[in-house]
Amino acid sequence: MVQNQKSVYEKLGVKRIINAKGCVTTLGGSLMKPEVLDAMADASRHHVHLNELLTKASNRIAELTGAEAAFISSGAAACLLLTAAGCLTGKNESAVLKLPSLSTERNEFLVSIVDEHSYVQQAFRTSGGKVISVGDKNNVSVEDYADAINSNTAALLFFYGEQSKSQLVEVVELGKKEGIPVIVDAASQLPPKSNLYDLIEIGADLVVFSGGKGIGGPQCSGIILGRKDLVDACAMNASPNSAIGRALKVGKEEIVGLVTALENFVETDEDQLLNEWTNRANTILQSADGISKIGTDIKYYPKGGSHTPVEPVAIISLLDLENAAERIQEKLVSGDPSIEIDIEGNSLVIGTMSLKNGDAEIIARKLSEAYKML
């Protein structure tokens, strides 16, 4: 029997971390459940026709979500590029083969700048589209979209989370009135699982979710939900076809893993999940009990969420202790184990949804040690 066998990360010299920031791409997304990993391992043992697998897996996702159609690609950013391509080409095979060259002037995407991720705008430009910025960094209104619409407008992009559900209703009404598709970027807006259904029911034409965040699937997976004609157009532009999305390849293992994760996700008891996360937050906050210069609170993200669960986040305010948040953050990151947290001003912001069992207790212990240096 082999003793003390090194993990794959130890062999590579990569440091494992406790992730108290959330399902962010730079920290590897979410952790997959054993049944998802088992499904991926099973998928790896056989050859299949990938287009058949994509079609039947996508049909299963449409069935689970109630959407007219669905498609799977290699992540939410990949899905956004495909939605852009689908809006530009429709189901015209000749146009699919020519992207990013266009035979139409209807190539402008109205993109609000409340979300500043450059790769989102790059996805739309890569497809051959032109990005027209609307609103400002703090707000975008339906009037901002309406004022920018012209005969060249191909679609409206809406950032759900940064923009509210009530705003989406107004933007969808505008899109229907003008005959222009509305694309919703909801990459990280799960849970609650109601978002899988509500955004389509509101009337959004295409909705994009990450597979590797709240769903708990492979990080290199994403879902497009929406109108069948547009989803079919997205699929024509995607791998394994000879099209602009060929580079956005998603493997048979990720496809099967994503479907398995989504099947589990829609059966999740969200009240139980919220209680589990809240208990973790309370465990972390107990580290500051009896310390007069430290205030504690639990806030729920995304802020102003109208549906539960939204993530309970432990907030530890270091009041008048100058630069204390930065010093504690640095100590946690450099420690063993390394702990990744966020800070806002002079407060520690410690997420709960990406923690494993026992992580909250480790964080609380390390925080207690860190307070001693203040």
mmCIF file of C-alpha atoms in Angstrom:
data_model
loop_
_atom_site.group_PDB
_atom_site.id
_atom_site.type_symbol
_atom_site.label_atom_id
_atom_site.label_comp_id
_atom_site.label_asym_id
_atom_site.label_seq_id
_atom_site.Cartn_x
_atom_site.Cartn_y
_atom_site.Cartn_z
ATOM 1 C CA MET A 1 0.000 0.000 0.000
ATOM 2 C CA VAL A 2 1.343 3.427 -0.996
ATOM 3 C CA GLN A 3 1.679 5.774 1.970
ATOM 4 C CA ASN A 4 1.441 9.593 1.822
ATOM 5 C CA GLN A 5 0.814 9.642 -1.920
ATOM 6 C CA LYS A 6 0.961 13.202 -3.240
ATOM 7 C CA SER A 7 -2.122 14.865 -4.710
ATOM 8 C CA VAL A 8 -2.073 16.005 -8.323
ATOM 9 C CA TYR A 9 -1.610 19.588 -7.155
ATOM 10 C CA GLU A 10 1.282 18.699 -4.874
ATOM 11 C CA LYS A 11 2.986 16.932 -7.774
ATOM 12 C CA LEU A 12 2.707 20.106 -9.835
ATOM 13 C CA GLY A 13 3.735 22.360 -6.961
ATOM 14 C CA VAL A 14 0.370 24.171 -6.956
ATOM 15 C CA LYS A 15 -0.961 25.459 -3.632
ATOM 16 C CA ARG A 16 -4.499 24.472 -2.689
ATOM 17 C CA ILE A 17 -6.663 27.180 -1.140
ATOM 18 C CA ILE A 18 -9.795 27.675 0.914
ATOM 19 C CA ASN A 19 -12.088 29.679 -1.333
ATOM 20 C CA ALA A 20 -14.156 32.219 0.601
ATOM 21 C CA LYS A 21 -14.646 34.461 -2.440
ATOM 22 C CA GLY A 22 -17.218 32.368 -4.289
ATOM 23 C CA CYS A 23 -17.509 30.547 -7.612
ATOM 24 C CA VAL A 24 -15.148 32.826 -9.492
ATOM 25 C CA THR A 25 -13.341 31.730 -12.628
ATOM 26 C CA THR A 26 -9.879 32.653 -11.366
ATOM 27 C CA LEU A 27 -10.278 30.306 -8.399
ATOM 28 C CA GLY A 28 -11.551 27.371 -10.431
ATOM 29 C CA GLY A 29 -15.315 27.822 -10.309
ATOM 30 C CA SER A 30 -17.285 25.404 -8.148
ATOM 31 C CA LEU A 31 -16.421 21.983 -6.725
ATOM 32 C CA MET A 32 -18.234 19.092 -8.374
ATOM 33 C CA LYS A 33 -20.148 16.444 -6.457
ATOM 34 C CA PRO A 34 -19.064 12.777 -6.637
ATOM 35 C CA GLU A 35 -21.996 11.808 -8.857
ATOM 36 C CA VAL A 36 -20.960 14.462 -11.407
ATOM 37 C CA LEU A 37 -17.374 13.191 -11.408
ATOM 38 C CA ASP A 38 -18.617 9.602 -11.771
ATOM 39 C CA ALA A 39 -20.743 10.574 -14.782
ATOM 40 C CA MET A 40 -17.776 12.314 -16.412
ATOM 41 C CA ALA A 41 -15.541 9.294 -15.828
ATOM 42 C CA ASP A 42 -18.206 7.037 -17.385
ATOM 43 C CA ALA A 43 -18.479 9.343 -20.403
ATOM 44 C CA SER A 44 -14.716 9.222 -20.896
ATOM 45 C CA ARG A 45 -14.732 5.459 -21.489
ATOM 46 C CA HIS A 46 -16.706 5.474 -24.753
ATOM 47 C CA HIS A 47 -16.826 7.171 -28.149
ATOM 48 C CA VAL A 48 -20.052 8.838 -29.316
ATOM 49 C CA HIS A 49 -21.116 11.109 -32.150
ATOM 50 C CA LEU A 50 -20.648 14.498 -30.498
ATOM 51 C CA ASN A 51 -23.460 16.234 -32.379
ATOM 52 C CA GLU A 52 -25.890 13.527 -31.296
ATOM 53 C CA LEU A 53 -24.744 13.876 -27.686
ATOM 54 C CA LEU A 54 -25.020 17.671 -27.833
ATOM 55 C CA THR A 55 -28.515 17.478 -29.291
ATOM 56 C CA LYS A 56 -29.857 14.977 -26.778
ATOM 57 C CA ALA A 57 -28.104 16.577 -23.798
ATOM 58 C CA SER A 58 -29.372 20.012 -24.835
ATOM 59 C CA ASN A 59 -32.893 18.600 -25.204
ATOM 60 C CA ARG A 60 -32.637 17.255 -21.658
ATOM 61 C CA ILE A 61 -31.598 20.692 -20.388
ATOM 62 C CA ALA A 62 -34.533 22.303 -22.198
ATOM 63 C CA GLU A 63 -36.820 19.739 -20.545
ATOM 64 C CA LEU A 64 -35.373 20.493 -17.092
ATOM 65 C CA THR A 65 -35.702 24.261 -17.469
ATOM 66 C CA GLY A 66 -38.900 24.562 -19.494
ATOM 67 C CA ALA A 67 -37.080 26.492 -22.222
ATOM 68 C CA GLU A 68 -38.058 26.134 -25.864
ATOM 69 C CA ALA A 69 -34.484 25.060 -26.662
ATOM 70 C CA ALA A 70 -31.037 24.810 -25.091
ATOM 71 C CA PHE A 71 -27.406 24.441 -26.123
ATOM 72 C CA ILE A 72 -24.174 23.626 -24.296
ATOM 73 C CA SER A 73 -20.820 25.296 -24.875
ATOM 74 C CA SER A 74 -17.504 25.708 -23.061
ATOM 75 C CA GLY A 75 -18.533 28.436 -20.598
ATOM 76 C CA ALA A 76 -20.721 31.506 -20.256
ATOM 77 C CA ALA A 77 -18.313 33.735 -22.217
ATOM 78 C CA ALA A 78 -18.312 31.169 -25.032
ATOM 79 C CA CYS A 79 -22.099 31.128 -24.944
ATOM 80 C CA LEU A 80 -22.203 34.922 -25.295
ATOM 81 C CA LEU A 81 -20.022 34.767 -28.395
ATOM 82 C CA LEU A 82 -22.351 32.132 -29.851
ATOM 83 C CA THR A 83 -25.462 34.195 -29.078
ATOM 84 C CA ALA A 84 -23.889 37.092 -30.956
ATOM 85 C CA ALA A 85 -23.007 34.852 -33.889
ATOM 86 C CA GLY A 86 -26.488 33.338 -33.924
ATOM 87 C CA CYS A 87 -28.130 36.761 -34.036
ATOM 88 C CA LEU A 88 -25.863 37.797 -36.931
ATOM 89 C CA THR A 89 -26.288 34.700 -39.108
ATOM 90 C CA GLY A 90 -29.616 33.188 -38.195
ATOM 91 C CA LYS A 91 -29.765 29.721 -39.747
ATOM 92 C CA ASN A 92 -28.104 30.848 -42.973
ATOM 93 C CA GLU A 93 -25.316 28.296 -43.610
ATOM 94 C CA SER A 94 -23.473 30.601 -45.986
ATOM 95 C CA ALA A 95 -23.401 33.393 -43.396
ATOM 96 C CA VAL A 96 -22.175 30.946 -40.717
ATOM 97 C CA LEU A 97 -19.183 30.025 -42.859
ATOM 98 C CA LYS A 98 -18.262 33.663 -43.503
ATOM 99 C CA LEU A 99 -18.156 35.050 -39.954
ATOM 100 C CA PRO A 100 -16.712 37.393 -38.825
ATOM 101 C CA SER A 101 -17.247 38.848 -42.313
ATOM 102 C CA LEU A 102 -20.833 39.982 -42.702
ATOM 103 C CA SER A 103 -23.257 40.423 -45.559
ATOM 104 C CA THR A 104 -25.580 42.571 -43.454
ATOM 105 C CA GLU A 105 -25.306 45.966 -41.790
ATOM 106 C CA ARG A 106 -27.534 44.792 -38.927
ATOM 107 C CA ASN A 107 -24.544 44.089 -36.712
ATOM 108 C CA GLU A 108 -24.805 46.437 -33.718
ATOM 109 C CA PHE A 109 -25.191 45.083 -30.191
ATOM 110 C CA LEU A 110 -26.392 47.474 -27.502
ATOM 111 C CA VAL A 111 -24.376 46.622 -24.401
ATOM 112 C CA SER A 112 -24.831 48.384 -21.074
ATOM 113 C CA ILE A 113 -21.609 49.353 -19.341
ATOM 114 C CA VAL A 114 -22.828 48.600 -15.816
ATOM 115 C CA ASP A 115 -20.784 45.412 -16.300
ATOM 116 C CA GLU A 116 -17.225 46.301 -17.226
ATOM 117 C CA HIS A 117 -15.872 42.832 -18.108
ATOM 118 C CA SER A 118 -13.926 43.473 -21.303
ATOM 119 C CA TYR A 119 -14.254 39.870 -22.489
ATOM 120 C CA VAL A 120 -18.017 40.312 -22.828
ATOM 121 C CA GLN A 121 -17.624 43.128 -25.328
ATOM 122 C CA GLN A 122 -14.773 41.223 -27.012
ATOM 123 C CA ALA A 123 -17.080 38.239 -27.509
ATOM 124 C CA PHE A 124 -19.505 40.364 -29.482
ATOM 125 C CA ARG A 125 -16.750 41.997 -31.527
ATOM 126 C CA THR A 126 -15.098 38.645 -32.237
ATOM 127 C CA SER A 127 -18.298 37.401 -33.836
ATOM 128 C CA GLY A 128 -18.150 40.289 -36.299
ATOM 129 C CA GLY A 129 -20.483 42.547 -34.388
ATOM 130 C CA LYS A 130 -20.099 46.148 -33.348
ATOM 131 C CA VAL A 131 -20.592 47.101 -29.686
ATOM 132 C CA ILE A 132 -22.620 50.211 -28.890
ATOM 133 C CA SER A 133 -22.319 51.171 -25.223
ATOM 134 C CA VAL A 134 -25.440 52.385 -23.415
ATOM 135 C CA GLY A 135 -26.004 53.779 -19.938
ATOM 136 C CA ASP A 136 -23.148 54.469 -17.541
ATOM 137 C CA LYS A 137 -21.190 52.530 -14.928
ATOM 138 C CA ASN A 138 -23.908 52.976 -12.316
ATOM 139 C CA ASN A 139 -27.143 52.556 -14.238
ATOM 140 C CA VAL A 140 -28.791 51.819 -17.561
ATOM 141 C CA SER A 141 -32.444 52.502 -18.252
ATOM 142 C CA VAL A 142 -34.849 51.211 -20.865
ATOM 143 C CA GLU A 143 -34.736 54.725 -22.328
ATOM 144 C CA ASP A 144 -30.972 54.350 -22.837
ATOM 145 C CA TYR A 145 -31.597 51.243 -24.928
ATOM 146 C CA ALA A 146 -34.495 52.846 -26.814
ATOM 147 C CA ASP A 147 -32.467 55.946 -27.717
ATOM 148 C CA ALA A 148 -29.648 53.812 -29.180
ATOM 149 C CA ILE A 149 -31.810 51.504 -31.341
ATOM 150 C CA ASN A 150 -31.572 51.980 -35.092
ATOM 151 C CA SER A 151 -31.959 49.901 -38.252
ATOM 152 C CA ASN A 152 -28.561 48.260 -37.649
ATOM 153 C CA THR A 153 -29.356 46.959 -34.152
ATOM 154 C CA ALA A 154 -28.904 43.173 -33.988
ATOM 155 C CA ALA A 155 -29.670 42.568 -30.286
ATOM 156 C CA LEU A 156 -29.826 44.096 -26.813
ATOM 157 C CA LEU A 157 -27.546 42.680 -24.094
ATOM 158 C CA PHE A 158 -28.853 42.754 -20.507
ATOM 159 C CA PHE A 159 -26.692 41.967 -17.431
ATOM 160 C CA TYR A 160 -28.993 40.302 -14.928
ATOM 161 C CA GLY A 161 -27.710 40.848 -11.400
ATOM 162 C CA GLU A 162 -26.168 44.186 -12.279
ATOM 163 C CA GLN A 163 -29.584 45.063 -13.726
ATOM 164 C CA SER A 164 -32.856 44.103 -12.033
ATOM 165 C CA LYS A 165 -35.637 41.742 -13.044
ATOM 166 C CA SER A 166 -38.109 44.654 -13.235
ATOM 167 C CA GLN A 167 -35.766 46.390 -15.692
ATOM 168 C CA LEU A 168 -35.600 43.195 -17.748
ATOM 169 C CA VAL A 169 -39.382 43.225 -18.122
ATOM 170 C CA GLU A 170 -39.160 46.719 -19.619
ATOM 171 C CA VAL A 171 -36.252 45.840 -21.924
ATOM 172 C CA VAL A 172 -38.022 42.698 -23.165
ATOM 173 C CA GLU A 173 -41.131 44.757 -23.934
ATOM 174 C CA LEU A 174 -38.942 47.166 -25.903
ATOM 175 C CA GLY A 175 -37.282 44.321 -27.784
ATOM 176 C CA LYS A 176 -40.641 42.778 -28.717
ATOM 177 C CA LYS A 177 -41.929 46.143 -29.881
ATOM 178 C CA GLU A 178 -38.878 46.750 -32.087
ATOM 179 C CA GLY A 179 -38.471 43.127 -33.241
ATOM 180 C CA ILE A 180 -34.982 42.923 -31.693
ATOM 181 C CA PRO A 181 -33.746 39.915 -29.642
ATOM 182 C CA VAL A 182 -32.814 40.402 -25.985
ATOM 183 C CA ILE A 183 -29.807 38.436 -24.709
ATOM 184 C CA VAL A 184 -29.466 38.043 -20.932
ATOM 185 C CA ASP A 185 -26.080 37.428 -19.334
ATOM 186 C CA ALA A 186 -26.993 35.608 -16.107
ATOM 187 C CA ALA A 187 -23.714 33.709 -15.830
ATOM 188 C CA SER A 188 -23.418 33.727 -12.037
ATOM 189 C CA GLN A 189 -27.075 34.205 -11.073
ATOM 190 C CA LEU A 190 -27.676 30.702 -9.714
ATOM 191 C CA PRO A 191 -28.967 29.944 -7.152
ATOM 192 C CA PRO A 192 -31.844 30.629 -6.877
ATOM 193 C CA LYS A 193 -32.923 27.969 -9.355
ATOM 194 C CA SER A 194 -36.030 30.055 -10.136
ATOM 195 C CA ASN A 195 -33.797 32.142 -12.408
ATOM 196 C CA LEU A 196 -33.577 29.132 -14.731
ATOM 197 C CA TYR A 197 -37.281 29.534 -15.430
ATOM 198 C CA ASP A 198 -38.219 33.142 -14.675
ATOM 199 C CA LEU A 199 -35.987 34.922 -17.202
ATOM 200 C CA ILE A 200 -37.358 32.822 -20.055
ATOM 201 C CA GLU A 201 -40.921 33.296 -18.823
ATOM 202 C CA ILE A 202 -40.395 37.066 -18.821
ATOM 203 C CA GLY A 203 -39.691 36.743 -22.545
ATOM 204 C CA ALA A 204 -35.912 36.998 -22.940
ATOM 205 C CA ASP A 205 -34.919 35.514 -26.290
ATOM 206 C CA LEU A 206 -31.578 34.047 -25.177
ATOM 207 C CA VAL A 207 -30.313 33.510 -21.614
ATOM 208 C CA VAL A 208 -26.772 32.451 -20.713
ATOM 209 C CA PHE A 209 -25.701 30.662 -17.510
ATOM 210 C CA SER A 210 -22.335 29.355 -16.385
ATOM 211 C CA GLY A 211 -22.232 25.611 -15.824
ATOM 212 C CA GLY A 212 -19.312 25.775 -13.421
ATOM 213 C CA LYS A 213 -20.681 28.166 -10.803
ATOM 214 C CA GLY A 214 -23.944 27.665 -8.893
ATOM 215 C CA ILE A 215 -24.998 24.629 -10.927
ATOM 216 C CA GLY A 216 -21.898 22.783 -9.755
ATOM 217 C CA GLY A 217 -20.891 21.395 -13.150
ATOM 218 C CA PRO A 218 -17.555 21.469 -14.985
ATOM 219 C CA GLN A 219 -15.993 24.917 -15.041
ATOM 220 C CA CYS A 220 -15.560 24.765 -18.825
ATOM 221 C CA SER A 221 -19.300 24.492 -19.495
ATOM 222 C CA GLY A 222 -22.159 26.893 -20.064
ATOM 223 C CA ILE A 223 -25.791 26.896 -21.152
ATOM 224 C CA ILE A 224 -27.802 28.905 -23.660
ATOM 225 C CA LEU A 225 -31.585 28.826 -23.153
ATOM 226 C CA GLY A 226 -34.232 30.445 -25.312
ATOM 227 C CA ARG A 227 -36.032 30.682 -28.633
ATOM 228 C CA LYS A 228 -35.526 27.578 -30.744
ATOM 229 C CA ASP A 229 -34.691 29.394 -33.974
ATOM 230 C CA LEU A 230 -32.013 31.483 -32.278
ATOM 231 C CA VAL A 231 -30.622 28.597 -30.209
ATOM 232 C CA ASP A 232 -30.405 26.505 -33.392
ATOM 233 C CA ALA A 233 -28.491 29.368 -35.015
ATOM 234 C CA CYS A 234 -26.101 29.429 -32.043
ATOM 235 C CA ALA A 235 -25.546 25.668 -32.441
ATOM 236 C CA MET A 236 -24.739 26.058 -36.144
ATOM 237 C CA ASN A 237 -21.969 28.494 -35.201
ATOM 238 C CA ALA A 238 -20.572 26.183 -32.504
ATOM 239 C CA SER A 239 -18.149 23.274 -32.186
ATOM 240 C CA PRO A 240 -17.867 20.626 -33.552
ATOM 241 C CA ASN A 241 -19.046 22.415 -36.702
ATOM 242 C CA SER A 242 -16.616 24.227 -38.978
ATOM 243 C CA ALA A 243 -17.644 27.658 -37.743
ATOM 244 C CA ILE A 244 -16.450 30.590 -35.675
ATOM 245 C CA GLY A 245 -17.210 28.694 -32.469
ATOM 246 C CA ARG A 246 -15.042 25.681 -33.311
ATOM 247 C CA ALA A 247 -12.451 26.870 -30.792
ATOM 248 C CA LEU A 248 -15.110 26.839 -28.053
ATOM 249 C CA LYS A 249 -14.989 23.059 -27.836
ATOM 250 C CA VAL A 250 -16.792 21.288 -24.989
ATOM 251 C CA GLY A 251 -15.951 17.618 -24.515
ATOM 252 C CA LYS A 252 -18.253 14.652 -24.041
ATOM 253 C CA GLU A 253 -17.197 14.458 -20.394
ATOM 254 C CA GLU A 254 -18.166 18.085 -19.690
ATOM 255 C CA ILE A 255 -21.483 17.699 -21.536
ATOM 256 C CA VAL A 256 -22.478 14.687 -19.458
ATOM 257 C CA GLY A 257 -21.154 16.261 -16.265
ATOM 258 C CA LEU A 258 -23.178 19.431 -16.835
ATOM 259 C CA VAL A 259 -26.436 17.545 -17.443
ATOM 260 C CA THR A 260 -25.861 15.474 -14.291
ATOM 261 C CA ALA A 261 -25.078 18.578 -12.238
ATOM 262 C CA LEU A 262 -28.184 20.379 -13.524
ATOM 263 C CA GLU A 263 -30.393 17.378 -12.734
ATOM 264 C CA ASN A 264 -29.082 17.530 -9.167
ATOM 265 C CA PHE A 265 -29.344 21.318 -8.976
ATOM 266 C CA VAL A 266 -33.048 21.494 -9.881
ATOM 267 C CA GLU A 267 -33.787 19.024 -7.056
ATOM 268 C CA THR A 268 -31.872 21.091 -4.480
ATOM 269 C CA ASP A 269 -33.642 21.973 -1.236
ATOM 270 C CA GLU A 270 -32.814 25.682 -1.263
ATOM 271 C CA ASP A 271 -34.007 26.340 2.302
ATOM 272 C CA GLN A 272 -31.656 23.656 3.582
ATOM 273 C CA LEU A 273 -28.836 25.054 1.459
ATOM 274 C CA LEU A 274 -29.400 28.583 2.767
ATOM 275 C CA ASN A 275 -29.394 27.333 6.363
ATOM 276 C CA GLU A 276 -26.114 25.507 5.764
ATOM 277 C CA TRP A 277 -24.468 28.624 4.337
ATOM 278 C CA THR A 278 -25.859 30.819 7.132
ATOM 279 C CA ASN A 279 -24.470 28.438 9.766
ATOM 280 C CA ARG A 280 -21.058 28.743 8.123
ATOM 281 C CA ALA A 281 -21.285 32.545 8.263
ATOM 282 C CA ASN A 282 -22.207 32.462 11.940
ATOM 283 C CA THR A 283 -19.293 30.138 12.697
ATOM 284 C CA ILE A 284 -16.909 32.612 11.054
ATOM 285 C CA LEU A 285 -18.404 35.596 12.886
ATOM 286 C CA GLN A 286 -17.948 33.906 16.256
ATOM 287 C CA SER A 287 -14.208 34.496 15.847
ATOM 288 C CA ALA A 288 -14.824 38.146 16.775
ATOM 289 C CA ASP A 289 -16.939 37.522 19.874
ATOM 290 C CA GLY A 290 -15.925 39.788 22.750
ATOM 291 C CA ILE A 291 -13.575 42.002 20.703
ATOM 292 C CA SER A 292 -14.758 45.586 21.137
ATOM 293 C CA LYS A 293 -13.080 47.061 18.066
ATOM 294 C CA ILE A 294 -14.652 44.597 15.655
ATOM 295 C CA GLY A 295 -18.236 44.628 14.351
ATOM 296 C CA THR A 296 -19.962 41.690 12.652
ATOM 297 C CA ASP A 297 -22.914 41.221 10.345
ATOM 298 C CA ILE A 298 -24.330 38.884 7.710
ATOM 299 C CA LYS A 299 -25.265 40.405 4.369
ATOM 300 C CA TYR A 300 -26.866 38.675 1.428
ATOM 301 C CA TYR A 301 -25.442 38.795 -2.080
ATOM 302 C CA PRO A 302 -26.320 39.693 -4.726
ATOM 303 C CA LYS A 303 -27.502 42.819 -2.940
ATOM 304 C CA GLY A 304 -31.225 43.407 -3.200
ATOM 305 C CA GLY A 305 -31.919 39.870 -4.397
ATOM 306 C CA SER A 306 -35.659 39.279 -4.441
ATOM 307 C CA HIS A 307 -35.480 35.504 -4.319
ATOM 308 C CA THR A 308 -33.753 33.121 -1.943
ATOM 309 C CA PRO A 309 -31.276 31.732 -1.563
ATOM 310 C CA VAL A 310 -28.846 34.504 -2.115
ATOM 311 C CA GLU A 311 -25.447 33.891 -0.574
ATOM 312 C CA PRO A 312 -25.063 34.819 3.113
ATOM 313 C CA VAL A 313 -21.703 36.559 3.478
ATOM 314 C CA ALA A 314 -19.912 37.144 6.785
ATOM 315 C CA ILE A 315 -18.928 40.804 7.201
ATOM 316 C CA ILE A 316 -16.273 41.639 9.792
ATOM 317 C CA SER A 317 -15.805 45.396 10.214
ATOM 318 C CA LEU A 318 -12.514 46.466 11.746
ATOM 319 C CA LEU A 319 -13.875 49.897 12.678
ATOM 320 C CA ASP A 320 -11.071 52.340 13.543
ATOM 321 C CA LEU A 321 -8.186 49.918 12.973
ATOM 322 C CA GLU A 322 -6.320 51.526 10.074
ATOM 323 C CA ASN A 323 -5.504 49.222 7.118
ATOM 324 C CA ALA A 324 -6.471 46.233 9.252
ATOM 325 C CA ALA A 325 -8.555 44.547 6.540
ATOM 326 C CA GLU A 326 -5.650 44.541 4.092
ATOM 327 C CA ARG A 327 -3.248 43.222 6.714
ATOM 328 C CA ILE A 328 -5.556 40.387 7.724
ATOM 329 C CA GLN A 329 -6.301 39.518 4.109
ATOM 330 C CA GLU A 330 -2.565 39.292 3.416
ATOM 331 C CA LYS A 331 -2.028 37.101 6.487
ATOM 332 C CA LEU A 332 -4.813 34.710 5.468
ATOM 333 C CA VAL A 333 -3.582 34.412 1.886
ATOM 334 C CA SER A 334 0.003 33.742 2.970
ATOM 335 C CA GLY A 335 -0.992 31.233 5.635
ATOM 336 C CA ASP A 336 -1.261 27.452 5.530
ATOM 337 C CA PRO A 337 -3.829 26.709 4.331
ATOM 338 C CA SER A 338 -4.095 29.787 2.131
ATOM 339 C CA ILE A 339 -7.495 31.470 2.519
ATOM 340 C CA GLU A 340 -8.890 33.761 -0.182
ATOM 341 C CA ILE A 341 -11.335 36.454 0.953
ATOM 342 C CA ASP A 342 -12.560 39.821 -0.307
ATOM 343 C CA ILE A 343 -12.372 43.184 1.437
ATOM 344 C CA GLU A 344 -14.546 46.276 1.147
ATOM 345 C CA GLY A 345 -13.052 49.366 2.744
ATOM 346 C CA ASN A 346 -11.910 48.243 6.185
ATOM 347 C CA SER A 347 -14.196 45.202 6.296
ATOM 348 C CA LEU A 348 -13.525 41.542 5.597
ATOM 349 C CA VAL A 349 -16.060 40.005 3.192
ATOM 350 C CA ILE A 350 -16.127 36.233 3.577
ATOM 351 C CA GLY A 351 -18.320 34.155 1.282
ATOM 352 C CA THR A 352 -19.855 30.812 2.242
ATOM 353 C CA MET A 353 -21.159 29.026 -0.860
ATOM 354 C CA SER A 354 -17.771 27.702 -2.028
ATOM 355 C CA LEU A 355 -16.595 26.416 1.345
ATOM 356 C CA LYS A 356 -16.214 22.723 2.102
ATOM 357 C CA ASN A 357 -17.281 21.114 5.358
ATOM 358 C CA GLY A 358 -14.835 22.216 8.047
ATOM 359 C CA ASP A 359 -13.577 25.276 6.147
ATOM 360 C CA ALA A 360 -15.624 27.743 8.226
ATOM 361 C CA GLU A 361 -14.018 26.428 11.410
ATOM 362 C CA ILE A 362 -10.533 26.788 9.903
ATOM 363 C CA ILE A 363 -11.294 30.362 8.805
ATOM 364 C CA ALA A 364 -12.584 31.238 12.280
ATOM 365 C CA ARG A 365 -9.443 29.850 13.906
ATOM 366 C CA LYS A 366 -7.124 31.683 11.508
ATOM 367 C CA LEU A 367 -9.040 34.922 12.027
ATOM 368 C CA SER A 368 -8.682 34.586 15.810
ATOM 369 C CA GLU A 369 -4.941 34.284 15.326
ATOM 370 C CA ALA A 370 -4.888 37.270 12.962
ATOM 371 C CA TYR A 371 -6.772 39.558 15.368
ATOM 372 C CA LYS A 372 -3.876 39.256 17.831
ATOM 373 C CA MET A 373 -1.619 41.283 15.539
ATOM 374 C CA LEU A 374 -3.993 44.287 15.497
#
